Coordinates of C-alpha atoms in Angstrom, one line a residue:
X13 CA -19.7 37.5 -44.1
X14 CA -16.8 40.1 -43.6
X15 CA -15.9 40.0 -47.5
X16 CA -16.1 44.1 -48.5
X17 CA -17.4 45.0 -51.7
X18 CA -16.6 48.4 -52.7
X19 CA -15.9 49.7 -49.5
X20 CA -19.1 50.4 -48.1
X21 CA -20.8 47.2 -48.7
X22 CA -20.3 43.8 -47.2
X23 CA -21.9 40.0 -48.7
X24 CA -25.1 39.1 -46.2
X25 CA -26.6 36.0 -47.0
X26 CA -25.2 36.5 -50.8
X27 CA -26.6 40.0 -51.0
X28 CA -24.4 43.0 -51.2
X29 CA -25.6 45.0 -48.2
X30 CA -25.0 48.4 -48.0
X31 CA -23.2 49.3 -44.3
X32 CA -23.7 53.4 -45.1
X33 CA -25.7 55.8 -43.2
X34 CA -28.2 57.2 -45.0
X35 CA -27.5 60.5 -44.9
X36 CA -24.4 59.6 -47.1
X37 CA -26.9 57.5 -49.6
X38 CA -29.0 60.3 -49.9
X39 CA -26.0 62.5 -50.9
X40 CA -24.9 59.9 -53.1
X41 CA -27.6 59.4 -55.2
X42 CA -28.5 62.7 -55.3
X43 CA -24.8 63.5 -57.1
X44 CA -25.5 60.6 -59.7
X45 CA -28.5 62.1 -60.7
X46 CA -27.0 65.6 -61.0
X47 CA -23.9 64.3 -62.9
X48 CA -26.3 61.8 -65.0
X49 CA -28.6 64.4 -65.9
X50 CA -25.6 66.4 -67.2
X51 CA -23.9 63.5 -69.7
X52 CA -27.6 63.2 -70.5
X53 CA -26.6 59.1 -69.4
X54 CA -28.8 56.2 -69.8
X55 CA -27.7 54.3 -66.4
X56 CA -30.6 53.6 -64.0
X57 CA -29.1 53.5 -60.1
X58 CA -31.6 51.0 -58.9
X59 CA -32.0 51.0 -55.0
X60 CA -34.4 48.3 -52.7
X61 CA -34.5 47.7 -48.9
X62 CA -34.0 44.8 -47.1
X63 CA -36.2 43.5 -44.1
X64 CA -36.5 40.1 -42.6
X65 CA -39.7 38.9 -44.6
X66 CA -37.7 39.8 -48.0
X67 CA -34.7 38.4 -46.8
X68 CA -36.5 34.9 -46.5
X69 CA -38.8 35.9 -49.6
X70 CA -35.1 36.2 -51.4
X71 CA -33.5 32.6 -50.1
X72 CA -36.8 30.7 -51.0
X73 CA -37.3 32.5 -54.3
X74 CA -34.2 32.6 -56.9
X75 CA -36.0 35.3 -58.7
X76 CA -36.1 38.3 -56.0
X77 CA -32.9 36.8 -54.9
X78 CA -31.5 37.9 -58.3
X79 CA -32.8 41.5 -58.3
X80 CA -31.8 42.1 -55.1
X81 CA -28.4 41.0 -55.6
X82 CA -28.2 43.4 -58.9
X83 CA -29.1 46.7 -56.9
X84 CA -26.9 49.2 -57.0
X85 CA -27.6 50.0 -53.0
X86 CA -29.4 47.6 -50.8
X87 CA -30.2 49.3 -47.4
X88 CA -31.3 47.3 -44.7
X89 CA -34.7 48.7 -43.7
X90 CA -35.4 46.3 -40.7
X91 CA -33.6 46.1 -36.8
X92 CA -33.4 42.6 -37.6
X93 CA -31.2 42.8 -40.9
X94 CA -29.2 45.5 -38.7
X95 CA -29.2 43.0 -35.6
X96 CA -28.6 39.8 -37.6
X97 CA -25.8 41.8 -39.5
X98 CA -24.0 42.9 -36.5
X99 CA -23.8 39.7 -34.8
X100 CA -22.1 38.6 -37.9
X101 CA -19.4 40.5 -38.0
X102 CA -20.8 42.6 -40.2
X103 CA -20.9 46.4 -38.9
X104 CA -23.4 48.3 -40.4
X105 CA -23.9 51.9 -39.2
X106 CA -27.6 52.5 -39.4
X107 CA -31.3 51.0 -39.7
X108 CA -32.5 53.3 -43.4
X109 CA -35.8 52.5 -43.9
X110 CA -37.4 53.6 -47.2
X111 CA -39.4 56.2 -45.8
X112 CA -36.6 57.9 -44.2
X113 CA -34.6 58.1 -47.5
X114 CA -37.4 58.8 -49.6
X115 CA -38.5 61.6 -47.5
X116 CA -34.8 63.0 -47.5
X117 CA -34.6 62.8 -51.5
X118 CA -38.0 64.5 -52.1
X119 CA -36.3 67.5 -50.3
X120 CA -33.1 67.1 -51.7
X121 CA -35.3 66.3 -55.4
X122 CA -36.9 69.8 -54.3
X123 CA -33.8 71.8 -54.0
X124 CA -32.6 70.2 -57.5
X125 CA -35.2 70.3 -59.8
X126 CA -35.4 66.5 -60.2
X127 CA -38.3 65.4 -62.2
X128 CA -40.5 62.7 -60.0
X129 CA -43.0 60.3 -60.7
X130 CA -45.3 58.0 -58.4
X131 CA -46.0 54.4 -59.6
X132 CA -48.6 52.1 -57.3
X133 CA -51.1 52.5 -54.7
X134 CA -54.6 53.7 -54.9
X135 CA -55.8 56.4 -57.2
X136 CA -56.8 58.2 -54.2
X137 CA -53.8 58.3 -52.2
X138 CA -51.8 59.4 -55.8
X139 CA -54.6 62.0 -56.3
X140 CA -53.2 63.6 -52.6
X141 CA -49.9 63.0 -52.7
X142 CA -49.7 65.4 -55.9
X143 CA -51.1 68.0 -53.5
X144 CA -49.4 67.6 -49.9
X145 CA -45.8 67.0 -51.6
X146 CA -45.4 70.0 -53.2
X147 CA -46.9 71.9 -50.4
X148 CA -44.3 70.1 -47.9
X149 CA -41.6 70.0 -50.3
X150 CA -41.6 73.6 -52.4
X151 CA -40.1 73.3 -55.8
X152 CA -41.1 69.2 -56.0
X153 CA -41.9 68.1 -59.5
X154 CA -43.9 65.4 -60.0
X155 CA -43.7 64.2 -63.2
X156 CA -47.1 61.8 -63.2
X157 CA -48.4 59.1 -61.7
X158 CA -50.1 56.0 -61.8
X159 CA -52.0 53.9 -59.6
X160 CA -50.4 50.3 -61.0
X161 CA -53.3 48.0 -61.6
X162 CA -51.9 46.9 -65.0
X163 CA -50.7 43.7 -64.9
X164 CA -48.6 43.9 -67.7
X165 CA -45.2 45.9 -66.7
X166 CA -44.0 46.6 -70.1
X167 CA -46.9 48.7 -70.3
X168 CA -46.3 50.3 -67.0
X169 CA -42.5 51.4 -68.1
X170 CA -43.9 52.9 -71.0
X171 CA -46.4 55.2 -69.5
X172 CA -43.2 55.9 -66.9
X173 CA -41.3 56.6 -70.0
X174 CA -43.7 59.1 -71.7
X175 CA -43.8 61.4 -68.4
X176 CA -39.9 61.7 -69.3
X177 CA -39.2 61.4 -65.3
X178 CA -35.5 61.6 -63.5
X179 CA -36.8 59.7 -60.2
X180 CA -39.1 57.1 -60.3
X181 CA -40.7 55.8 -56.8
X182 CA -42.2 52.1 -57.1
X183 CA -45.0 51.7 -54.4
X184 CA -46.3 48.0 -55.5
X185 CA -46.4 44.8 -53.8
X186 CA -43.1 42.7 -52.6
X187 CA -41.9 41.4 -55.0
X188 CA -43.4 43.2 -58.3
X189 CA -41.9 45.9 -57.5
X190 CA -38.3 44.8 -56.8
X191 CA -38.7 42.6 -60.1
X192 CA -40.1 45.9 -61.5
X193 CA -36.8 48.2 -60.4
X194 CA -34.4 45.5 -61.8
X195 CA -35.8 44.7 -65.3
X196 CA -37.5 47.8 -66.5
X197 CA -36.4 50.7 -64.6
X198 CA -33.8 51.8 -67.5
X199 CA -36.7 51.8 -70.0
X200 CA -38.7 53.8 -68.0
X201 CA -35.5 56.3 -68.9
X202 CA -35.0 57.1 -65.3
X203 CA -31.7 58.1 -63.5
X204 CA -33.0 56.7 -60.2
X205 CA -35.7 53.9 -59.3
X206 CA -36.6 53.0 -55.6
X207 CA -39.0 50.3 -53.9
X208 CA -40.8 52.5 -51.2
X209 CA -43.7 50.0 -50.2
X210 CA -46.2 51.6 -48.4
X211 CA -44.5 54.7 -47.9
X212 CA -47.1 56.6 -49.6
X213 CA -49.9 55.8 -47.4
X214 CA -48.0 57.1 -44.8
X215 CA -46.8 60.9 -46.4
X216 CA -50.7 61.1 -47.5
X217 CA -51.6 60.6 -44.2
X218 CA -54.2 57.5 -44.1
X219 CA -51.5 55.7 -42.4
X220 CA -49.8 57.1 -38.7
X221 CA -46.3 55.9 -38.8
X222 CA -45.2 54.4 -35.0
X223 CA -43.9 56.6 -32.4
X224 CA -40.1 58.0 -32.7
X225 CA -39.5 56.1 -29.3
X226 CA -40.5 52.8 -30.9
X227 CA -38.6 54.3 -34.4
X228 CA -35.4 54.4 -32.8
X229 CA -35.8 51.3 -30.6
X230 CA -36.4 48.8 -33.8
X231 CA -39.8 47.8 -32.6
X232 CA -42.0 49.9 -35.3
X233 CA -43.5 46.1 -36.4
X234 CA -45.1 46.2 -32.8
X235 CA -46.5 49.7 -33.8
X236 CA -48.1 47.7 -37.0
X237 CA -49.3 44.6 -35.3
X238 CA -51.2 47.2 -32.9
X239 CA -52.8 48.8 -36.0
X240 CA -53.8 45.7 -37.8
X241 CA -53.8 42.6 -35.5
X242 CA -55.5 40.3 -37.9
X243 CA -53.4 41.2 -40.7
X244 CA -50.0 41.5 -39.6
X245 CA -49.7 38.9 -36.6
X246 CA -50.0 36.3 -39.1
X247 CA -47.8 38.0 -41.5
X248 CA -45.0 38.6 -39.2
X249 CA -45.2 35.4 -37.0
X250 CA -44.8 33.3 -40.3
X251 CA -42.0 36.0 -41.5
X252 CA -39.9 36.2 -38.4
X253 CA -40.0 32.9 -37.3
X254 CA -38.6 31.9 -40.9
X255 CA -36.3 34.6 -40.5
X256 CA -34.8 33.1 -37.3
X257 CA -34.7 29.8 -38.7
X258 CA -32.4 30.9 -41.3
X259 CA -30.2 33.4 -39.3
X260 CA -29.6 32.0 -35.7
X261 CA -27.8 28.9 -37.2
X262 CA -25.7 30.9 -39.2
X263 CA -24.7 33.3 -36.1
X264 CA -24.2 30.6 -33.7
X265 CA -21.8 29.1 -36.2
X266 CA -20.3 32.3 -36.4
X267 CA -20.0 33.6 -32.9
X268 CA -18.4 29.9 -32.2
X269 CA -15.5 30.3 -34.7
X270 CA -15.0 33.7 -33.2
X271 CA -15.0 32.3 -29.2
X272 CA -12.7 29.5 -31.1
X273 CA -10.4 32.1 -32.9
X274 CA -10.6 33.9 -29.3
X275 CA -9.6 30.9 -27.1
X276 CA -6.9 29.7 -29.7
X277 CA -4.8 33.3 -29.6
X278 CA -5.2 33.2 -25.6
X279 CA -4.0 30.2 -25.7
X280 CA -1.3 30.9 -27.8
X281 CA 0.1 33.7 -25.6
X282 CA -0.8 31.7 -22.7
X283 CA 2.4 29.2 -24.3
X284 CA 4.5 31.8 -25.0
X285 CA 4.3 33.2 -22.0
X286 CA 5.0 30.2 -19.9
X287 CA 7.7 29.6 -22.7
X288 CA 9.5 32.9 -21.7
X289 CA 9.0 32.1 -18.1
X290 CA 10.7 28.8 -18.1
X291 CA 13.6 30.6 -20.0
X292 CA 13.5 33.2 -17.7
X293 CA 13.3 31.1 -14.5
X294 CA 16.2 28.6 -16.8
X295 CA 18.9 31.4 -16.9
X296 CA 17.7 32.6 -13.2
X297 CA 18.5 29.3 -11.8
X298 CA 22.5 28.0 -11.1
X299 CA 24.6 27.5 -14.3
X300 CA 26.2 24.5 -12.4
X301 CA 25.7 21.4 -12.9
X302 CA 24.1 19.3 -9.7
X303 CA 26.4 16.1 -10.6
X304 CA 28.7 14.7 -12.9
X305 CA 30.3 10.9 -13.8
X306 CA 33.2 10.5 -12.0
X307 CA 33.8 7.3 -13.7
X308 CA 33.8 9.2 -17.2
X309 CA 37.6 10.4 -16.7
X310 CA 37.6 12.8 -19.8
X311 CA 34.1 14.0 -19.7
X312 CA 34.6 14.8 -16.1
X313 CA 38.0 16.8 -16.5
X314 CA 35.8 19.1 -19.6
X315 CA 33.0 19.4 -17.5
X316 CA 35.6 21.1 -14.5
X317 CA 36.9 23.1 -16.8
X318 CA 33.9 24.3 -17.9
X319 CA 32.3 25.5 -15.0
X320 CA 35.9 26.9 -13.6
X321 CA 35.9 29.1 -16.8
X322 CA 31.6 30.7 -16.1
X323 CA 33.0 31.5 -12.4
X324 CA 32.1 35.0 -12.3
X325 CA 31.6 35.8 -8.3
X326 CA 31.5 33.9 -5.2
X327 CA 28.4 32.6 -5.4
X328 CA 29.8 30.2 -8.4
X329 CA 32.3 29.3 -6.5
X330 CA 29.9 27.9 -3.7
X331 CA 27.9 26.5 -6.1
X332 CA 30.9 24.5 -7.9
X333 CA 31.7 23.6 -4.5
X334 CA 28.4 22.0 -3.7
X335 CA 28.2 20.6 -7.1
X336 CA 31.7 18.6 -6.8
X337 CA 30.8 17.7 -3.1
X338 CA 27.2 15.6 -4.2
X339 CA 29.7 14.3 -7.1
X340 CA 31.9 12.4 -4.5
X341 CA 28.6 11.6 -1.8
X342 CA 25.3 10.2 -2.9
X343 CA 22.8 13.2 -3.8
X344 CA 20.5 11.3 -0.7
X345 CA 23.4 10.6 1.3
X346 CA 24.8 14.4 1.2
X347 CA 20.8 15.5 2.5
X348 CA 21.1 12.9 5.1
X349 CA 24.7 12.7 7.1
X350 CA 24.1 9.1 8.5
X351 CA 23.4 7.1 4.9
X352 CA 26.8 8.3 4.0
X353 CA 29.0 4.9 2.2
X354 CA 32.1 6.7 3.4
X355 CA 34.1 4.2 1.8
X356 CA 32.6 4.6 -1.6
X357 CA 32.9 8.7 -0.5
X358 CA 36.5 8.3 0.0
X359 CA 37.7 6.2 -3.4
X360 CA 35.2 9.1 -5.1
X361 CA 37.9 11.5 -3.4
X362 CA 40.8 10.1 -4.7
X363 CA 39.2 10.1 -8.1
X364 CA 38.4 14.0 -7.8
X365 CA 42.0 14.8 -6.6
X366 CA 43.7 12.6 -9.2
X367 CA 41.0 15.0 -12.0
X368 CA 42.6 18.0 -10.0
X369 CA 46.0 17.4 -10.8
X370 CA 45.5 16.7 -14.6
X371 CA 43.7 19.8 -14.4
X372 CA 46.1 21.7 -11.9
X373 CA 48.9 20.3 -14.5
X374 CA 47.2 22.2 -17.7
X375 CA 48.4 25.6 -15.6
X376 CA 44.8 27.3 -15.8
X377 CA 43.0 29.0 -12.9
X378 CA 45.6 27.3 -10.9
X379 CA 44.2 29.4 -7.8
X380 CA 41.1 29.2 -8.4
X381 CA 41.0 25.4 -8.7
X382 CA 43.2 25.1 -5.4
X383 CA 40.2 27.2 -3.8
X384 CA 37.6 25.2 -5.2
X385 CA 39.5 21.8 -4.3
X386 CA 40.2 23.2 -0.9
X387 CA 36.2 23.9 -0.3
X388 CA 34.9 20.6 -0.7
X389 CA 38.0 18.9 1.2
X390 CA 36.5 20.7 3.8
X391 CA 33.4 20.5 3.8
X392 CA 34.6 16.7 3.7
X393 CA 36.5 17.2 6.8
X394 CA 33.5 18.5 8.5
X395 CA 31.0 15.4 7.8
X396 CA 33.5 12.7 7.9
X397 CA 33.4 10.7 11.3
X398 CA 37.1 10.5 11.5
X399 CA 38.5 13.7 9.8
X400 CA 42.6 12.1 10.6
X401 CA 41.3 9.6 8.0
X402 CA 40.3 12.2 5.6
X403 CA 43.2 14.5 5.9
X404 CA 45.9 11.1 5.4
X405 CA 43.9 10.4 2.0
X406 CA 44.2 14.1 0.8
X407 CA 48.3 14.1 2.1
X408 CA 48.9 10.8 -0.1
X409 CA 47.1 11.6 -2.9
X410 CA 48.0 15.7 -3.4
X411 CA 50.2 16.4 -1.2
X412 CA 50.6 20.1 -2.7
X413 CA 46.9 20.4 -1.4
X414 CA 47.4 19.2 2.1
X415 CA 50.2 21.0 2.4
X416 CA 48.4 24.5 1.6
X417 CA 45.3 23.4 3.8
X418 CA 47.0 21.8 6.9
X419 CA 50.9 21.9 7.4
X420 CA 51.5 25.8 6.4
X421 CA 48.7 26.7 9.3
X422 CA 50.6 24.1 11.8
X423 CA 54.2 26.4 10.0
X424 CA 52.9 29.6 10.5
X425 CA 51.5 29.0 13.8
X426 CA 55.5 27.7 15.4
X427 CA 57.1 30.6 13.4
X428 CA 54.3 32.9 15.1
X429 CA 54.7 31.2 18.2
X430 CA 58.8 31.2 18.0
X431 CA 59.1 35.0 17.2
X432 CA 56.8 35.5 20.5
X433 CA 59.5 33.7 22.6
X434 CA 62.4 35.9 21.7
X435 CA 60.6 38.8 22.1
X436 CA 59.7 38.4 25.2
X437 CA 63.4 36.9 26.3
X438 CA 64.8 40.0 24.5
X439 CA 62.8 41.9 27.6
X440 CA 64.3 40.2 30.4
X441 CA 66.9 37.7 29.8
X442 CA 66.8 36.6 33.3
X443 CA 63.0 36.4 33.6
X444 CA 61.7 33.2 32.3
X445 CA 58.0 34.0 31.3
X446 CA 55.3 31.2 32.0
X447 CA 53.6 30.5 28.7
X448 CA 50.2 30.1 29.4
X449 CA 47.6 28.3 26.9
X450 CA 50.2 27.5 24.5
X451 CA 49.5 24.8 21.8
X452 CA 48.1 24.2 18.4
X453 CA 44.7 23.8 17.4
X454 CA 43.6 20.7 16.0
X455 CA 43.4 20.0 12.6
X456 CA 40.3 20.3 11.9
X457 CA 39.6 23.4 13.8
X458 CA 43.3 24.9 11.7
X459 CA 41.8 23.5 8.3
X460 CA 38.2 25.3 9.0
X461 CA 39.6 28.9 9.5
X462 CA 40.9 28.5 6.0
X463 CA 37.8 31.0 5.5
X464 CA 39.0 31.2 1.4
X465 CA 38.8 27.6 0.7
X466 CA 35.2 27.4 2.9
X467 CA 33.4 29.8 0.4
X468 CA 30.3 28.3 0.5
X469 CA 30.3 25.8 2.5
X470 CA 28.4 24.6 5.7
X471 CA 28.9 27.1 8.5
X472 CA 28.0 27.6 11.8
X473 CA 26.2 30.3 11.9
X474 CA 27.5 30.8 15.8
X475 CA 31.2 30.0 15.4
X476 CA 32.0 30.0 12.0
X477 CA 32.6 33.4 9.1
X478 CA 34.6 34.2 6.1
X479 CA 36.3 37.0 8.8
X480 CA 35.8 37.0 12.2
X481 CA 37.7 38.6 14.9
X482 CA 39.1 35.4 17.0
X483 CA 40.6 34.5 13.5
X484 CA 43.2 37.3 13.6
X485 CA 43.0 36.8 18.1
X486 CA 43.3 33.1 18.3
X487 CA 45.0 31.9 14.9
X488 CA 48.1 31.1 16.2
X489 CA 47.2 30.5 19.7
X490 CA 49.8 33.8 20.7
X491 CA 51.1 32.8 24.0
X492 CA 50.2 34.8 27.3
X493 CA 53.1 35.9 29.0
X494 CA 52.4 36.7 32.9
X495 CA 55.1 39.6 33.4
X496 CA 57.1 40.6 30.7
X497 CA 58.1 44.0 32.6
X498 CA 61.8 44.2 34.1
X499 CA 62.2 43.9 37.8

């Protein structure tokens, strides 16, 4: 239905339908004749109009269909060509009915000089016609006439022929005169023949055209039907019920492909944008893995590797840390403490310290693996039921490690505790100070200070901090002497 022919017309129903307004059509056929008139060519532009009781007239009858579909303009002269059209996708501009255009060219005829002849209706209505027009249009020529009533066409393009016209205007019955326009309009020798219909009732006056409200609204065949019940409510009811029998299946069937087309692109960015969410929401979320096979020796030293090399800030560290810690417990047994197998926890610890030192060994990130290493130990320490047990597996199986977490705190706490003594001896030899509160922490306590190693791990929110002041206070447990002043 969308197919364009010549840029202004579009296939309805197999007909080329012309989508112009009709001031444009005027114009145009106005310029042919003017430039015909001046090559002195032969060419006929043959124009009809298209309504809904034509339309079915066309499909049921291959002749008419023929000469419609050879017109050089078809214009569609009915609201429900225009409606029908529109709803399939075709977008025409206007409703140009033949009495609108015809009335536009016998001005435009006027201001030319074009040579005009009237073929069809009554002798009557001719014999006024030849006197209103030229009074409404000064300067119209009318060529000649004739009222139609010969059967034999041939006969009827001759007497066209004689009056030599440029225009010829066809006023018989549908379809003679679009059969008439097709076949002998170029031996009448005219540049221009139209089908009109009963348009020359009308400009002689023996018929009143419908109001403009009704005009503009598309409902001039109520106008009609008022005027001649009898006649036209058989005529139309047959016509537009035929009419919608042929067109309403065709623009269900098109409105469904479009709702189809419609729903298929929604649905289509409707995927792609979920698509692009779950990317988004992909890179968004931790680049660390939850677990890993312990059991896999080699896979399991790559994979640590790996995520050592994307640590990028703190937050991977925790996240590593977390990552190794549900490698060594159960993934339900880290979310609930008292399903832990300890015993299976504890040979998966001395699996992930013996990985360590292959890894430690390769010399990369040697810090940084301490620190991660050092995390989940204690996050370890802190869920184990008997951390002494805990912290004897870490001391026989990396002994560098326990040595960093637990016996330079106990070193560093003497040393600190040692240089306290002899200053306070070096004040008063004689005075022996009573050290009060001196000891060392537990091990536990010692080990979960090392604020470095705990990035990321389970704190208490109440006791617990990568800095706090009791760390730099109470690290050492400085001793309290009770009078250090000399006597």
């Amino acid at each position: 239905m969308r197919d364009e022919l010549k840029g202004h017309k579009a296939v309805f129903f197999g007909l080329p339908l012309d989508t112009r307004r009709r001031r444009l059509v005027c114009a145009d056929i106005a310029l042919r004749l003017r430039k015909g008139t001046a090559s002195a060519s032969q060419a006929c532009f043959r124009h009809h109009c298209l309504n809904a009781t034509k339309l079915t007239a066309a499909i049921r009858g291959d002749r008419l269909f023929a000469a419609l579909s050879r017109a050089d303009c078809l214009s569609a002269d009915g609201m429900g060509i225009v409606w029908a059209a529109r709803l399939l996708g075709i977008r025409v501009a206007e409703r140009v009915t033949g009495i609108d255009l015809m009335t536009d060219l016998l001005a435009q005829f006027a201001q030319d000089g074009t040579r005009v002849f009237l073929l069809g209706a009554r002798q009557g209505v001719l014999d006024q016609l030849q006197g209103t027009l030229p009074a409404r249009f000064p300067g119209l020529i009318i060529a000649g006439t004739h009222h139609g009533y010969e059967p034999d066409d041939e006969k009827l393009a001759d007497c066209v022929a004689q009056a030599k016209p440029d225009a010829l205007f066809v006023a018989l019955p549908s379809p003679r005169k679009e059969l008439f326009v097709d076949q002998y309009a170029l031996k009448t020798g005219c540049g221009f023949a139209m089908g009109v219909g009963g348009a020359f009732d009308v400009l002689a006056g023996n018929v009143r055209r419908a109001p403009v409200i009704l005009q503009r609204c598309g409902l001039e065949f109520l106008w009609r039907i008022f005027c001649q019940p009898r006649y036209m409510i058989p005529r139309y009811g047959r016509g537009l019920w035929a009419f919608a029998h042929i067109v309403v299946p065709r623009i269900l069937r098109f409105q469904l492909r479009c709702l189809w087309r419609v729903l298929r692109k929604t649905a289509t960015i409707s995927v792609i944008f979920m698509m692009l969410t779950i990317v988004v929401d992909a890179r968004a979320q931790p680049t660390t893995t939850a677990t890993f096979d312990l059991e896999n020796r080699q896979a399991a030293i790559s994979w640590i590797e790996t995520e050592i090399a994307k640590v990028e800030a703190t937050e991977d560290v925790a996240q590593l840390i977390d990552a190794l810690v549900g490698a060594v417990l159960s993934e339900d047994a880290a979310n609930q403490q008292s399903d832990i197998d300890w015993q299976e926890a504890e040979d998966s610890l001395k699996l992930l310290l013996g990985l360590f030192d292959v890894v430690l060994g390769g010399g990369s990130s040697r810090f940084l693996l301490e620190t991660v290493l050092g995390g989940v130990v204690l996050r370890l320490l802190d869920l184990h039921p008997d951390p002494g047990r805990l912290s004897e597996i870490v001391r026989r199986n990396s002994a560098d490690l326990a040595e960093r977490l637990f016996e330079r705190n106990a070193n560093q706490a003497t040393i600190s505790a040692g240089e306290q003594r002899t200053f306070a001896a070096s004040i008063d030899t004689d005075a022996r100070p009573r050290v009060v509160g001196l000891g060392r922490p537990p091990e536990t306590e010692r080990a979960r200070r090392y604020s470095l190693l705990f990035a990321g791990g389970q704190r208490n929110p109440t006791t617990d901090s990568y800095w706090r002041v009791e760390d730099f206070q109470e690290s050492v447990r400085i001793p309290e002497l009770e009078d250090a002043s000399p006597r």
